[in-house]
Short mmCIF file of C-alpha atoms in Angstrom, two decimals:
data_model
loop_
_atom_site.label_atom_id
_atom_site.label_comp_id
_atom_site.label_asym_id
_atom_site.label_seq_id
_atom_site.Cartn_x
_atom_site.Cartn_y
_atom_site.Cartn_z
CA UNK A 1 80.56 77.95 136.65
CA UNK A 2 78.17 75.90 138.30
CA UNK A 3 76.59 72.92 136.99
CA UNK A 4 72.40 72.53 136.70
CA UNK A 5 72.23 69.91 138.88
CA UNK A 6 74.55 71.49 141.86
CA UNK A 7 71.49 74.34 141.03
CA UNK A 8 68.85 72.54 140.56
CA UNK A 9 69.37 70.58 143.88
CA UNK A 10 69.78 73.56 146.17
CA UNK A 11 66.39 75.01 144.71
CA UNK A 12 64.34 71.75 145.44
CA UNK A 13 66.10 71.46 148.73
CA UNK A 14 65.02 74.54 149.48
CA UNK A 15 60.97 74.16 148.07
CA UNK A 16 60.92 71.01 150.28
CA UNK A 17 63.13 71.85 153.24
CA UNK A 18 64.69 68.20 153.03
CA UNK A 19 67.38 66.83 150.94
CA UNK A 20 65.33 63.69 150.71
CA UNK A 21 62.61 65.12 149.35
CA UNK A 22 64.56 66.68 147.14
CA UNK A 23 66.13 63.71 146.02
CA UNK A 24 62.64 61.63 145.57
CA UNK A 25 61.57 64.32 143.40
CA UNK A 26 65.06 64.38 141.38
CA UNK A 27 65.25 60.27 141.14
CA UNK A 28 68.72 60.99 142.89
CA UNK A 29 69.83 59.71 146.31
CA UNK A 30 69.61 62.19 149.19
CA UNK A 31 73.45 61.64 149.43
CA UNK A 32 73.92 62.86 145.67
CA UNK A 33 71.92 65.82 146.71
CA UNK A 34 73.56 66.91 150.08
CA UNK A 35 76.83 66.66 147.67
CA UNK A 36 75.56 69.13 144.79
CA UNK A 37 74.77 71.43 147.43
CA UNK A 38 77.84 71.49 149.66
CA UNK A 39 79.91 71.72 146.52
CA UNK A 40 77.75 74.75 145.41
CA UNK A 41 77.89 76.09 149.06
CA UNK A 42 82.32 75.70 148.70
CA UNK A 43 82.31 77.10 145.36
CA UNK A 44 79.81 80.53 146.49
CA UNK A 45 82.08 80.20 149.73
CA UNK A 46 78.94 81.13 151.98
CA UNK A 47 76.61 78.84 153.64
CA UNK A 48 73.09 78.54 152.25
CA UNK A 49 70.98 75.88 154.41
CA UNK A 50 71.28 75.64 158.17
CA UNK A 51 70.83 71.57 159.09
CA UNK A 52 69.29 69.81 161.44
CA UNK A 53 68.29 66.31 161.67
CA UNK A 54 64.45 67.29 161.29
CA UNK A 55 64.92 69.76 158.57
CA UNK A 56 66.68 72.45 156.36
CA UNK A 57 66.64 76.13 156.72
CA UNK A 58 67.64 78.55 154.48
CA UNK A 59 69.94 81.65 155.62
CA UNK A 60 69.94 84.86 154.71
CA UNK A 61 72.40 84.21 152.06
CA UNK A 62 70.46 80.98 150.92
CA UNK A 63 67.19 82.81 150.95
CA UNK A 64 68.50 86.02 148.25
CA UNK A 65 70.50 83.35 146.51
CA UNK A 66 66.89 81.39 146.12
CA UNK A 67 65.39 84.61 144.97
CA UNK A 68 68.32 85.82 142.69
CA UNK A 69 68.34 82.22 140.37
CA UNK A 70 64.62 80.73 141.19
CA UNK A 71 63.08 81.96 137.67
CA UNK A 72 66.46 82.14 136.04
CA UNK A 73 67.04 77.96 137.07
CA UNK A 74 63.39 77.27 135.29
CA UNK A 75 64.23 79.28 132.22
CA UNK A 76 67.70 77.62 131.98
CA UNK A 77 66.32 74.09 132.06
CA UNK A 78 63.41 75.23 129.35
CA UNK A 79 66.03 76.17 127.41
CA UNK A 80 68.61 73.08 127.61
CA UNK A 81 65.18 70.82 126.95
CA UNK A 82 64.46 72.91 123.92
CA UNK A 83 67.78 72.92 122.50
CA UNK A 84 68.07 68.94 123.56
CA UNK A 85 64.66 68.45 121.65
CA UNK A 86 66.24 70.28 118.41
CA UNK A 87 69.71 68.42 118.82
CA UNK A 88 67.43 64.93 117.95
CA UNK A 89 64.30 66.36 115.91
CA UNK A 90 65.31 68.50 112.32
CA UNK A 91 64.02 71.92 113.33
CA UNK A 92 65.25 75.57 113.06
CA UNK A 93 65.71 77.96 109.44
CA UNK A 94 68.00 75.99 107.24
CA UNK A 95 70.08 78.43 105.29
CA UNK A 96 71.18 76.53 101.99
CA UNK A 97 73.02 78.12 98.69
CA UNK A 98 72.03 76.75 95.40
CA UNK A 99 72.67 77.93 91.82
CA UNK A 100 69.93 79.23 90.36
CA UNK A 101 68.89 76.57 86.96
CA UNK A 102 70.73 73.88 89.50
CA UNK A 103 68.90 74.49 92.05
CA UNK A 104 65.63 75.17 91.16
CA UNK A 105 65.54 72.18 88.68
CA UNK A 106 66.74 69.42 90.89
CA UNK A 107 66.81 70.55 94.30
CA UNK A 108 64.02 72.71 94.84
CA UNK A 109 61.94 69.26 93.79
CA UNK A 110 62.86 68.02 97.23
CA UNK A 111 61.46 70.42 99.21
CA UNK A 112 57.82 69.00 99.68
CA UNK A 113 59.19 66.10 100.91
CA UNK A 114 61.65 67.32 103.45
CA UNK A 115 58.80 69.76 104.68
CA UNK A 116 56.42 66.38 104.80
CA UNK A 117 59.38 64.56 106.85
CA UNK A 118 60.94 67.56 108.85
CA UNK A 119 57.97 69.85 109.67
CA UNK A 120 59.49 72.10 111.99
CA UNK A 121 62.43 73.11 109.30
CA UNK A 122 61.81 76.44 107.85
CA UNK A 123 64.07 76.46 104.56
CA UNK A 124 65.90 79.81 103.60
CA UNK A 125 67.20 79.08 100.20
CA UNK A 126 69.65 81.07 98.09
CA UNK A 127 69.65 81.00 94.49
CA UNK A 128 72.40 82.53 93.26
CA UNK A 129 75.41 82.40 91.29
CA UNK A 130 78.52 82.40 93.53
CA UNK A 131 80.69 80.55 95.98
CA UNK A 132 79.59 81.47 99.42
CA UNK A 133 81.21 81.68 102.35
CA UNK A 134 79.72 79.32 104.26
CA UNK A 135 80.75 80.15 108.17
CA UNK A 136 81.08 83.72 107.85
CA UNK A 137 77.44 84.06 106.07
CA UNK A 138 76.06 81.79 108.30
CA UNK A 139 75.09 78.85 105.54
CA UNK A 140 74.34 75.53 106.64
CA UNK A 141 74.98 73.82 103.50
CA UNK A 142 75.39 74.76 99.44
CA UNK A 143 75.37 72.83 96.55
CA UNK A 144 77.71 73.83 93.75
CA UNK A 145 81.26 73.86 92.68
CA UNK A 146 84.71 75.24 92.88
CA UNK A 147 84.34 76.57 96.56
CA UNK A 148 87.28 77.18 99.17
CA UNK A 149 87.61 74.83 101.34
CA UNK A 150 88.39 75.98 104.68
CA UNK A 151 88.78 74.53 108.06
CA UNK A 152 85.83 72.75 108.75
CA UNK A 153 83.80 72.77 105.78
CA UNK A 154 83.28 68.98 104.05
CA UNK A 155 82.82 68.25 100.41
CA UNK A 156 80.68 65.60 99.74
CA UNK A 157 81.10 64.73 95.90
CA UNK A 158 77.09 64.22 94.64
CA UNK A 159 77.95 63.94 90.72
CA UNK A 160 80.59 64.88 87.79
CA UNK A 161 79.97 68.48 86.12
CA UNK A 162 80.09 67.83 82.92
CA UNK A 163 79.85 70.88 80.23
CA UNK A 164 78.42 69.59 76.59
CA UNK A 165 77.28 71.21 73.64
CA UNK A 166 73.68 71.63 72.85
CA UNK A 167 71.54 73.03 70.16
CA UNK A 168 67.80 73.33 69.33
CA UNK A 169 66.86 71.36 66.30
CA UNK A 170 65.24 73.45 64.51
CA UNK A 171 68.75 75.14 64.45
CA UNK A 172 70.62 71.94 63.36
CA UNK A 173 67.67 70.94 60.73
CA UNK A 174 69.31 72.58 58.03
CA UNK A 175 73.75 72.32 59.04
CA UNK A 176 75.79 69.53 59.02
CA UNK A 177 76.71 68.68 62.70
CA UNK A 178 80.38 68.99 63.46
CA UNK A 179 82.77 66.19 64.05
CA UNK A 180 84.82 67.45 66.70
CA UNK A 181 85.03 70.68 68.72
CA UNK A 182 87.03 72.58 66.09
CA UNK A 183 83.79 72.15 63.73
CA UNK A 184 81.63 74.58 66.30
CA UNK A 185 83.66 77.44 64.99
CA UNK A 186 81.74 77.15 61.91
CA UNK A 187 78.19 77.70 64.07
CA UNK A 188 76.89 80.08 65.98
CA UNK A 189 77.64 80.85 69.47
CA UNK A 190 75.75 81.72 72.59
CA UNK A 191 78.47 82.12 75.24
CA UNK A 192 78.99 83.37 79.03
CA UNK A 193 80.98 86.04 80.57
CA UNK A 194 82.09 85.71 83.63
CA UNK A 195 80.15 87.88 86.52
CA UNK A 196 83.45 87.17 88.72
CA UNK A 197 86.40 87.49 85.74
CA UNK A 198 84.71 89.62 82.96
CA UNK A 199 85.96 87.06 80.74
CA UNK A 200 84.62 84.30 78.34
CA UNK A 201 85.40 81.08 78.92
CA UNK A 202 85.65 78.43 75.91
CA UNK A 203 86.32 75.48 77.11
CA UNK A 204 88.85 71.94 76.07
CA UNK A 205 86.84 69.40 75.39
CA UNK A 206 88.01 65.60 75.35
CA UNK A 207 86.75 62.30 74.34
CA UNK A 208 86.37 58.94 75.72
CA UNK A 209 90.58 58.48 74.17
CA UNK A 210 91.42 61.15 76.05
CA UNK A 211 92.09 63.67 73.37
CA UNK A 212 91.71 67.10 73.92
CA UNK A 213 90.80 69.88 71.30
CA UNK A 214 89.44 73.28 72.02
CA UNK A 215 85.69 74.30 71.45
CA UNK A 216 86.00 77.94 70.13
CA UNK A 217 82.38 79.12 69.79
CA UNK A 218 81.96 82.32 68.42
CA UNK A 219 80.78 85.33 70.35
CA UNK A 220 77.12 85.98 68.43
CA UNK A 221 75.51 86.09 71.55
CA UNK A 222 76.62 86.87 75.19
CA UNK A 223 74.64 86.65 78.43
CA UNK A 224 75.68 86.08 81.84
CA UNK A 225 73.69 83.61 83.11
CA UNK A 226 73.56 79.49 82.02
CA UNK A 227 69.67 79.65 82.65
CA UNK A 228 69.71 82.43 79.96
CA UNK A 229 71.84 80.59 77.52
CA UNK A 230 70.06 77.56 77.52
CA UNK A 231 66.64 79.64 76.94
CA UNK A 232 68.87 81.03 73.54
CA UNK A 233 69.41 77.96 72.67
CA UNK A 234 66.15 76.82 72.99
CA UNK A 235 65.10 79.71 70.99
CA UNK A 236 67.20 78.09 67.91
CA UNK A 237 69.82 81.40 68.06
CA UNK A 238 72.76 79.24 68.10
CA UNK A 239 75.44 76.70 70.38
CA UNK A 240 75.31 76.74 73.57
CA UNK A 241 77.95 74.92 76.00
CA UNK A 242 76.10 73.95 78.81
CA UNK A 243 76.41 71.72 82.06
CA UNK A 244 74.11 68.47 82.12
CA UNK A 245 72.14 69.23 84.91
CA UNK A 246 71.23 72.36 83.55
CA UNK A 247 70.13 70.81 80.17
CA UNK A 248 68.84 66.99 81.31
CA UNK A 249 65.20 67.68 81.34
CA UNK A 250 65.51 69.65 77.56
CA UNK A 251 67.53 66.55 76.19
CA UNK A 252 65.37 64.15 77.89
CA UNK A 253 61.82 66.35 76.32
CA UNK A 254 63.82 66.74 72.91
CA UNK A 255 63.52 70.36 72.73
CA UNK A 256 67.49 70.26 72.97
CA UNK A 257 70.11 68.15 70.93
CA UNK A 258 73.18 66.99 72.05
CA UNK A 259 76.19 67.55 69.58
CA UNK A 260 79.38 65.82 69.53
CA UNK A 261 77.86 62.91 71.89
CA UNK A 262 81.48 61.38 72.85
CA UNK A 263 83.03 64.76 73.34
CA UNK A 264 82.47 66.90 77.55
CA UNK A 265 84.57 69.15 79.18
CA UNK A 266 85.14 68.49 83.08
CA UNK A 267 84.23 71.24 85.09
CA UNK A 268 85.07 69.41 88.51
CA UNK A 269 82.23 67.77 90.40
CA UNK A 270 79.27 69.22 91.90
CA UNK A 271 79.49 68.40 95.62
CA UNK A 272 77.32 69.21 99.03
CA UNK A 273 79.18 71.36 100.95
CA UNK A 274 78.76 71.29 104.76
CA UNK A 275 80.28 71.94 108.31
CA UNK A 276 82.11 69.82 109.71
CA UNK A 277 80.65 66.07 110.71
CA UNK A 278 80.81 66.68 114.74
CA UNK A 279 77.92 67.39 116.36
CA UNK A 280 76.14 68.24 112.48
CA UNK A 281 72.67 69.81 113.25
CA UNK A 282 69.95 67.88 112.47
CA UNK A 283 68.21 70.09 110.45
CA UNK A 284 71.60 70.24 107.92
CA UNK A 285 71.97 65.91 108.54
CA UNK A 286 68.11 65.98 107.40
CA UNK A 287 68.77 67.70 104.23
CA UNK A 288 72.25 66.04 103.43
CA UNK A 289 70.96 62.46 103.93
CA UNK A 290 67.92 63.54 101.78
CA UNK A 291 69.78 65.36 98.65
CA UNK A 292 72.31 61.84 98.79
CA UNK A 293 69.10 59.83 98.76
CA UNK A 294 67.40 61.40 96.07
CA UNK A 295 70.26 61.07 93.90
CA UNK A 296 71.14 57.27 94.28
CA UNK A 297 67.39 56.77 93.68
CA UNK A 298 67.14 58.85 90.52
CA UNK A 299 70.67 57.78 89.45
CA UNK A 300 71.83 61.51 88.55
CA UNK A 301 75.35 61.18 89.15
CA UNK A 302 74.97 58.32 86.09
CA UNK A 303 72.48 61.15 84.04
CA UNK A 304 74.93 63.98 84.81
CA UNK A 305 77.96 62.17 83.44
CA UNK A 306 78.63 63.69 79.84
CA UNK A 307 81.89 61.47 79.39
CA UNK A 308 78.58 58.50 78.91
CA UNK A 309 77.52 59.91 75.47
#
Protein backbone atom coordinates (compact mmCIF):
# COMPACT_ATOMS: atom_id res chain seq x y z
CA UNK A 1 0.00 0.00 0.00
CA UNK A 2 1.65 3.00 -0.97
CA UNK A 3 1.86 6.08 0.90
CA UNK A 4 0.53 9.77 -0.64
CA UNK A 5 3.62 11.21 -0.58
CA UNK A 6 5.71 8.17 -2.37
CA UNK A 7 2.47 9.14 -4.97
CA UNK A 8 2.31 12.37 -4.83
CA UNK A 9 6.10 12.78 -5.58
CA UNK A 10 6.24 10.59 -8.66
CA UNK A 11 3.24 12.68 -10.17
CA UNK A 12 5.00 16.14 -9.66
CA UNK A 13 8.21 14.59 -10.81
CA UNK A 14 6.66 13.69 -13.63
CA UNK A 15 4.52 17.35 -14.40
CA UNK A 16 7.98 18.99 -13.98
CA UNK A 17 10.43 16.46 -15.37
CA UNK A 18 12.87 17.25 -12.34
CA UNK A 19 12.94 15.97 -8.89
CA UNK A 20 13.92 19.44 -7.84
CA UNK A 21 11.19 20.98 -9.08
CA UNK A 22 9.26 18.68 -7.65
CA UNK A 23 10.62 19.15 -4.42
CA UNK A 24 10.35 23.23 -4.53
CA UNK A 25 6.84 22.76 -5.22
CA UNK A 26 6.39 20.02 -2.29
CA UNK A 27 8.63 22.20 0.40
CA UNK A 28 10.64 18.80 0.46
CA UNK A 29 14.31 18.33 -0.49
CA UNK A 30 14.99 16.89 -3.94
CA UNK A 31 16.71 14.03 -1.96
CA UNK A 32 13.33 13.24 -0.02
CA UNK A 33 11.78 13.14 -3.40
CA UNK A 34 14.22 10.91 -5.47
CA UNK A 35 13.60 8.55 -2.21
CA UNK A 36 9.60 8.44 -2.41
CA UNK A 37 10.01 7.58 -5.86
CA UNK A 38 12.64 4.85 -5.91
CA UNK A 39 10.80 3.27 -3.03
CA UNK A 40 7.54 3.42 -5.13
CA UNK A 41 9.56 2.26 -8.24
CA UNK A 42 10.94 -1.13 -5.69
CA UNK A 43 7.61 -1.65 -4.34
CA UNK A 44 5.70 -1.61 -8.30
CA UNK A 45 9.06 -3.55 -9.15
CA UNK A 46 9.22 -1.68 -12.64
CA UNK A 47 11.04 1.40 -13.46
CA UNK A 48 9.03 4.58 -14.03
CA UNK A 49 11.52 7.64 -14.85
CA UNK A 50 14.59 7.23 -17.01
CA UNK A 51 17.47 9.82 -15.40
CA UNK A 52 19.76 11.89 -16.61
CA UNK A 53 21.62 14.67 -15.14
CA UNK A 54 19.54 17.31 -17.29
CA UNK A 55 16.23 15.75 -16.76
CA UNK A 56 13.58 12.95 -16.10
CA UNK A 57 11.73 10.89 -18.54
CA UNK A 58 8.97 8.88 -18.05
CA UNK A 59 8.79 5.15 -19.55
CA UNK A 60 6.26 3.42 -20.88
CA UNK A 61 5.42 1.97 -17.61
CA UNK A 62 5.80 5.47 -15.85
CA UNK A 63 3.73 7.14 -18.50
CA UNK A 64 0.27 4.46 -18.03
CA UNK A 65 1.13 4.45 -14.37
CA UNK A 66 0.79 8.56 -14.64
CA UNK A 67 -2.40 8.08 -16.52
CA UNK A 68 -3.88 5.16 -14.37
CA UNK A 69 -3.55 7.36 -10.70
CA UNK A 70 -3.27 11.19 -12.10
CA UNK A 71 -7.12 12.04 -11.27
CA UNK A 72 -7.38 9.29 -8.72
CA UNK A 73 -4.01 11.09 -6.64
CA UNK A 74 -6.13 14.62 -6.78
CA UNK A 75 -9.33 13.04 -5.58
CA UNK A 76 -7.45 11.15 -2.81
CA UNK A 77 -5.80 14.26 -1.40
CA UNK A 78 -9.44 16.23 -1.69
CA UNK A 79 -10.60 13.69 0.25
CA UNK A 80 -7.85 13.29 3.17
CA UNK A 81 -8.14 17.44 3.34
CA UNK A 82 -11.86 17.09 3.73
CA UNK A 83 -11.88 14.47 6.21
CA UNK A 84 -8.71 16.39 8.02
CA UNK A 85 -10.95 19.62 7.96
CA UNK A 86 -13.95 17.55 9.72
CA UNK A 87 -11.46 15.71 12.19
CA UNK A 88 -10.84 19.62 13.77
CA UNK A 89 -14.20 21.56 12.77
CA UNK A 90 -17.82 19.80 14.31
CA UNK A 91 -19.43 18.86 11.01
CA UNK A 92 -21.33 15.82 9.59
CA UNK A 93 -25.28 14.38 10.75
CA UNK A 94 -25.08 13.77 14.42
CA UNK A 95 -27.29 10.85 15.22
CA UNK A 96 -28.34 11.27 19.02
CA UNK A 97 -31.15 9.13 21.09
CA UNK A 98 -33.16 10.97 23.59
CA UNK A 99 -36.33 10.06 25.52
CA UNK A 100 -39.06 11.71 24.41
CA UNK A 101 -40.42 14.33 27.72
CA UNK A 102 -36.37 14.13 28.53
CA UNK A 103 -35.38 15.08 25.64
CA UNK A 104 -37.50 17.46 24.29
CA UNK A 105 -37.68 19.42 27.63
CA UNK A 106 -34.04 19.81 28.40
CA UNK A 107 -32.10 18.84 25.54
CA UNK A 108 -33.82 19.88 22.59
CA UNK A 109 -33.30 23.62 24.34
CA UNK A 110 -29.70 23.29 23.27
CA UNK A 111 -30.03 22.93 19.90
CA UNK A 112 -30.03 26.69 18.73
CA UNK A 113 -27.00 27.09 20.30
CA UNK A 114 -25.00 24.18 19.08
CA UNK A 115 -26.38 25.06 15.48
CA UNK A 116 -25.11 28.90 16.29
CA UNK A 117 -21.58 27.33 17.43
CA UNK A 118 -21.29 24.20 15.08
CA UNK A 119 -22.93 25.29 11.78
CA UNK A 120 -21.98 22.59 9.64
CA UNK A 121 -23.66 19.81 12.18
CA UNK A 122 -26.86 18.57 10.85
CA UNK A 123 -28.63 16.96 14.05
CA UNK A 124 -30.69 13.64 13.54
CA UNK A 125 -32.42 13.25 16.81
CA UNK A 126 -34.37 10.29 18.15
CA UNK A 127 -37.04 10.61 20.53
CA UNK A 128 -37.97 7.59 21.72
CA UNK A 129 -38.42 5.34 24.49
CA UNK A 130 -35.73 2.60 24.50
CA UNK A 131 -32.13 1.66 25.02
CA UNK A 132 -30.42 1.77 21.72
CA UNK A 133 -27.81 0.09 20.44
CA UNK A 134 -25.49 2.49 19.90
CA UNK A 135 -22.68 0.88 17.34
CA UNK A 136 -24.87 -1.39 15.57
CA UNK A 137 -27.57 1.56 14.83
CA UNK A 138 -25.03 3.79 14.07
CA UNK A 139 -25.73 6.47 17.17
CA UNK A 140 -23.24 8.87 18.07
CA UNK A 141 -24.42 9.55 21.44
CA UNK A 142 -27.90 9.00 23.72
CA UNK A 143 -28.98 10.34 26.74
CA UNK A 144 -30.91 8.07 29.06
CA UNK A 145 -30.60 5.22 31.42
CA UNK A 146 -30.13 1.59 32.09
CA UNK A 147 -28.25 0.85 28.73
CA UNK A 148 -25.69 -2.11 28.04
CA UNK A 149 -22.60 -1.24 28.18
CA UNK A 150 -20.49 -2.79 25.69
CA UNK A 151 -16.98 -2.56 24.53
CA UNK A 152 -16.39 0.81 23.76
CA UNK A 153 -19.28 2.70 24.73
CA UNK A 154 -18.58 5.41 27.86
CA UNK A 155 -21.05 6.48 30.46
CA UNK A 156 -20.73 9.79 31.46
CA UNK A 157 -23.00 10.24 34.68
CA UNK A 158 -24.93 13.93 33.92
CA UNK A 159 -27.45 13.69 37.04
CA UNK A 160 -29.35 11.22 39.63
CA UNK A 161 -32.88 9.83 38.29
CA UNK A 162 -34.88 10.35 40.81
CA UNK A 163 -38.74 9.05 40.65
CA UNK A 164 -41.20 11.24 43.11
CA UNK A 165 -44.72 11.50 43.53
CA UNK A 166 -46.70 14.29 42.11
CA UNK A 167 -50.22 15.47 42.02
CA UNK A 168 -52.21 18.44 40.62
CA UNK A 169 -53.67 20.57 43.33
CA UNK A 170 -56.73 20.87 42.49
CA UNK A 171 -56.63 17.03 43.17
CA UNK A 172 -55.02 17.38 46.67
CA UNK A 173 -57.37 20.58 47.59
CA UNK A 174 -59.82 18.53 49.14
CA UNK A 175 -57.50 14.94 50.73
CA UNK A 176 -55.26 14.83 53.36
CA UNK A 177 -51.70 14.27 51.90
CA UNK A 178 -50.13 11.00 52.95
CA UNK A 179 -47.32 10.57 55.36
CA UNK A 180 -45.39 7.97 53.84
CA UNK A 181 -45.65 5.82 50.70
CA UNK A 182 -48.08 3.30 52.22
CA UNK A 183 -50.65 6.40 52.49
CA UNK A 184 -50.79 6.61 48.36
CA UNK A 185 -52.78 3.43 48.46
CA UNK A 186 -55.55 5.42 49.74
CA UNK A 187 -55.37 7.86 46.33
CA UNK A 188 -55.71 7.43 43.07
CA UNK A 189 -53.28 6.11 40.68
CA UNK A 190 -52.03 6.92 37.24
CA UNK A 191 -49.39 4.25 36.56
CA UNK A 192 -47.08 2.82 33.59
CA UNK A 193 -46.81 -0.45 31.93
CA UNK A 194 -43.96 -1.41 30.65
CA UNK A 195 -43.64 -1.27 26.57
CA UNK A 196 -40.52 -3.76 27.11
CA UNK A 197 -42.01 -6.13 30.25
CA UNK A 198 -45.87 -5.72 30.00
CA UNK A 199 -45.68 -5.13 33.55
CA UNK A 200 -46.33 -2.28 36.13
CA UNK A 201 -43.80 -1.15 38.04
CA UNK A 202 -44.47 0.37 41.69
CA UNK A 203 -41.65 1.39 42.98
CA UNK A 204 -39.61 1.37 46.96
CA UNK A 205 -39.31 4.52 47.97
CA UNK A 206 -36.78 5.69 50.81
CA UNK A 207 -36.05 8.67 52.83
CA UNK A 208 -33.21 10.76 53.75
CA UNK A 209 -32.76 7.68 57.01
CA UNK A 210 -32.61 5.34 54.60
CA UNK A 211 -35.86 3.58 55.16
CA UNK A 212 -37.54 1.92 52.58
CA UNK A 213 -41.40 1.31 52.20
CA UNK A 214 -43.24 0.46 49.08
CA UNK A 215 -45.45 3.01 47.08
CA UNK A 216 -48.44 0.81 45.92
CA UNK A 217 -50.53 3.16 43.73
CA UNK A 218 -53.53 1.81 42.52
CA UNK A 219 -54.17 0.93 38.92
CA UNK A 220 -57.17 3.73 38.07
CA UNK A 221 -55.39 4.74 35.21
CA UNK A 222 -52.74 3.10 32.90
CA UNK A 223 -50.80 4.60 29.98
CA UNK A 224 -47.57 3.80 28.59
CA UNK A 225 -45.83 6.72 28.29
CA UNK A 226 -44.33 9.23 31.39
CA UNK A 227 -45.19 12.29 29.06
CA UNK A 228 -48.80 10.91 29.18
CA UNK A 229 -48.91 10.39 32.86
CA UNK A 230 -47.74 13.55 33.83
CA UNK A 231 -50.46 15.24 31.36
CA UNK A 232 -53.11 12.90 33.79
CA UNK A 233 -51.83 14.25 36.45
CA UNK A 234 -51.98 17.54 35.38
CA UNK A 235 -55.48 16.94 34.48
CA UNK A 236 -56.21 16.37 38.43
CA UNK A 237 -57.15 12.34 37.60
CA UNK A 238 -54.94 11.13 40.24
CA UNK A 239 -50.92 10.18 41.53
CA UNK A 240 -48.57 10.01 39.36
CA UNK A 241 -44.85 8.67 40.11
CA UNK A 242 -42.77 10.52 37.97
CA UNK A 243 -38.93 11.26 37.33
CA UNK A 244 -37.77 14.98 38.14
CA UNK A 245 -36.72 15.95 34.95
CA UNK A 246 -39.83 15.04 33.55
CA UNK A 247 -41.85 17.09 36.16
CA UNK A 248 -39.21 20.21 37.08
CA UNK A 249 -40.75 22.81 34.93
CA UNK A 250 -44.63 21.75 36.37
CA UNK A 251 -43.24 21.94 40.06
CA UNK A 252 -41.27 24.93 39.37
CA UNK A 253 -44.85 26.74 37.41
CA UNK A 254 -47.00 25.15 40.34
CA UNK A 255 -49.31 23.37 38.16
CA UNK A 256 -47.80 20.14 39.93
CA UNK A 257 -47.30 19.34 43.75
CA UNK A 258 -44.81 17.37 45.16
CA UNK A 259 -46.04 14.78 47.84
CA UNK A 260 -44.05 13.14 50.40
CA UNK A 261 -41.09 15.84 49.89
CA UNK A 262 -38.33 13.64 51.87
CA UNK A 263 -39.40 10.42 50.27
CA UNK A 264 -37.63 9.34 46.00
CA UNK A 265 -37.03 6.22 44.58
CA UNK A 266 -33.52 5.81 42.70
CA UNK A 267 -33.87 4.86 39.32
CA UNK A 268 -29.98 4.92 38.57
CA UNK A 269 -28.52 8.03 36.98
CA UNK A 270 -29.16 9.53 33.75
CA UNK A 271 -25.82 9.51 31.92
CA UNK A 272 -24.41 10.58 28.20
CA UNK A 273 -23.60 7.69 26.53
CA UNK A 274 -20.82 7.76 23.90
CA UNK A 275 -18.02 5.87 21.91
CA UNK A 276 -15.16 5.44 23.13
CA UNK A 277 -12.73 8.68 24.02
CA UNK A 278 -9.99 7.88 21.11
CA UNK A 279 -10.09 9.73 18.27
CA UNK A 280 -14.08 11.03 19.45
CA UNK A 281 -15.50 12.94 16.39
CA UNK A 282 -15.86 16.32 16.76
CA UNK A 283 -19.21 16.67 15.95
CA UNK A 284 -20.12 14.00 19.10
CA UNK A 285 -17.05 16.08 21.45
CA UNK A 286 -19.18 19.31 20.33
CA UNK A 287 -22.36 18.05 21.68
CA UNK A 288 -20.89 16.18 24.83
CA UNK A 289 -18.87 19.21 26.03
CA UNK A 290 -22.09 21.28 25.36
CA UNK A 291 -24.90 18.98 27.19
CA UNK A 292 -21.96 18.87 30.39
CA UNK A 293 -21.86 22.65 30.09
CA UNK A 294 -25.33 23.36 30.11
CA UNK A 295 -25.86 21.38 33.06
CA UNK A 296 -23.12 22.76 35.49
CA UNK A 297 -24.48 26.18 34.42
CA UNK A 298 -28.14 25.46 35.12
CA UNK A 299 -27.21 23.24 38.11
CA UNK A 300 -29.65 20.26 37.02
CA UNK A 301 -27.89 17.50 38.49
CA UNK A 302 -28.67 19.67 42.01
CA UNK A 303 -32.63 20.28 40.48
CA UNK A 304 -32.90 16.62 39.46
CA UNK A 305 -31.93 15.25 42.85
CA UNK A 306 -35.30 14.13 44.60
CA UNK A 307 -33.32 12.73 47.76
CA UNK A 308 -33.04 17.17 48.27
CA UNK A 309 -36.78 17.52 49.18
Amino acid sequence: METLANLESFVKSAETSSFSEAARRMTLTPAAVSRNVAMLERNLGVRLFQRSTRKLVLTEAGERFLQSIGGNLEALQAAITEVSSGASEPAGVLKVSLSPTFGTTHILPLLPELLRRFPRIRPEWHFENRPVDLVAEGYDAAIGGGFDLAPGIVARTLAPAHIIAVAAPAYMAERTPPTDPAGLSQLDGIVMRSLRTGRIRHWAMRDAAGTEMTAMLPETIVVNDPAAMREAAKLGLGIAMLAVPDVLPELENGSLVRLLPHWYSDAGAISLYYASRTLLPAKTRAFVDLVAEAFKRDRLAERFAGSLG
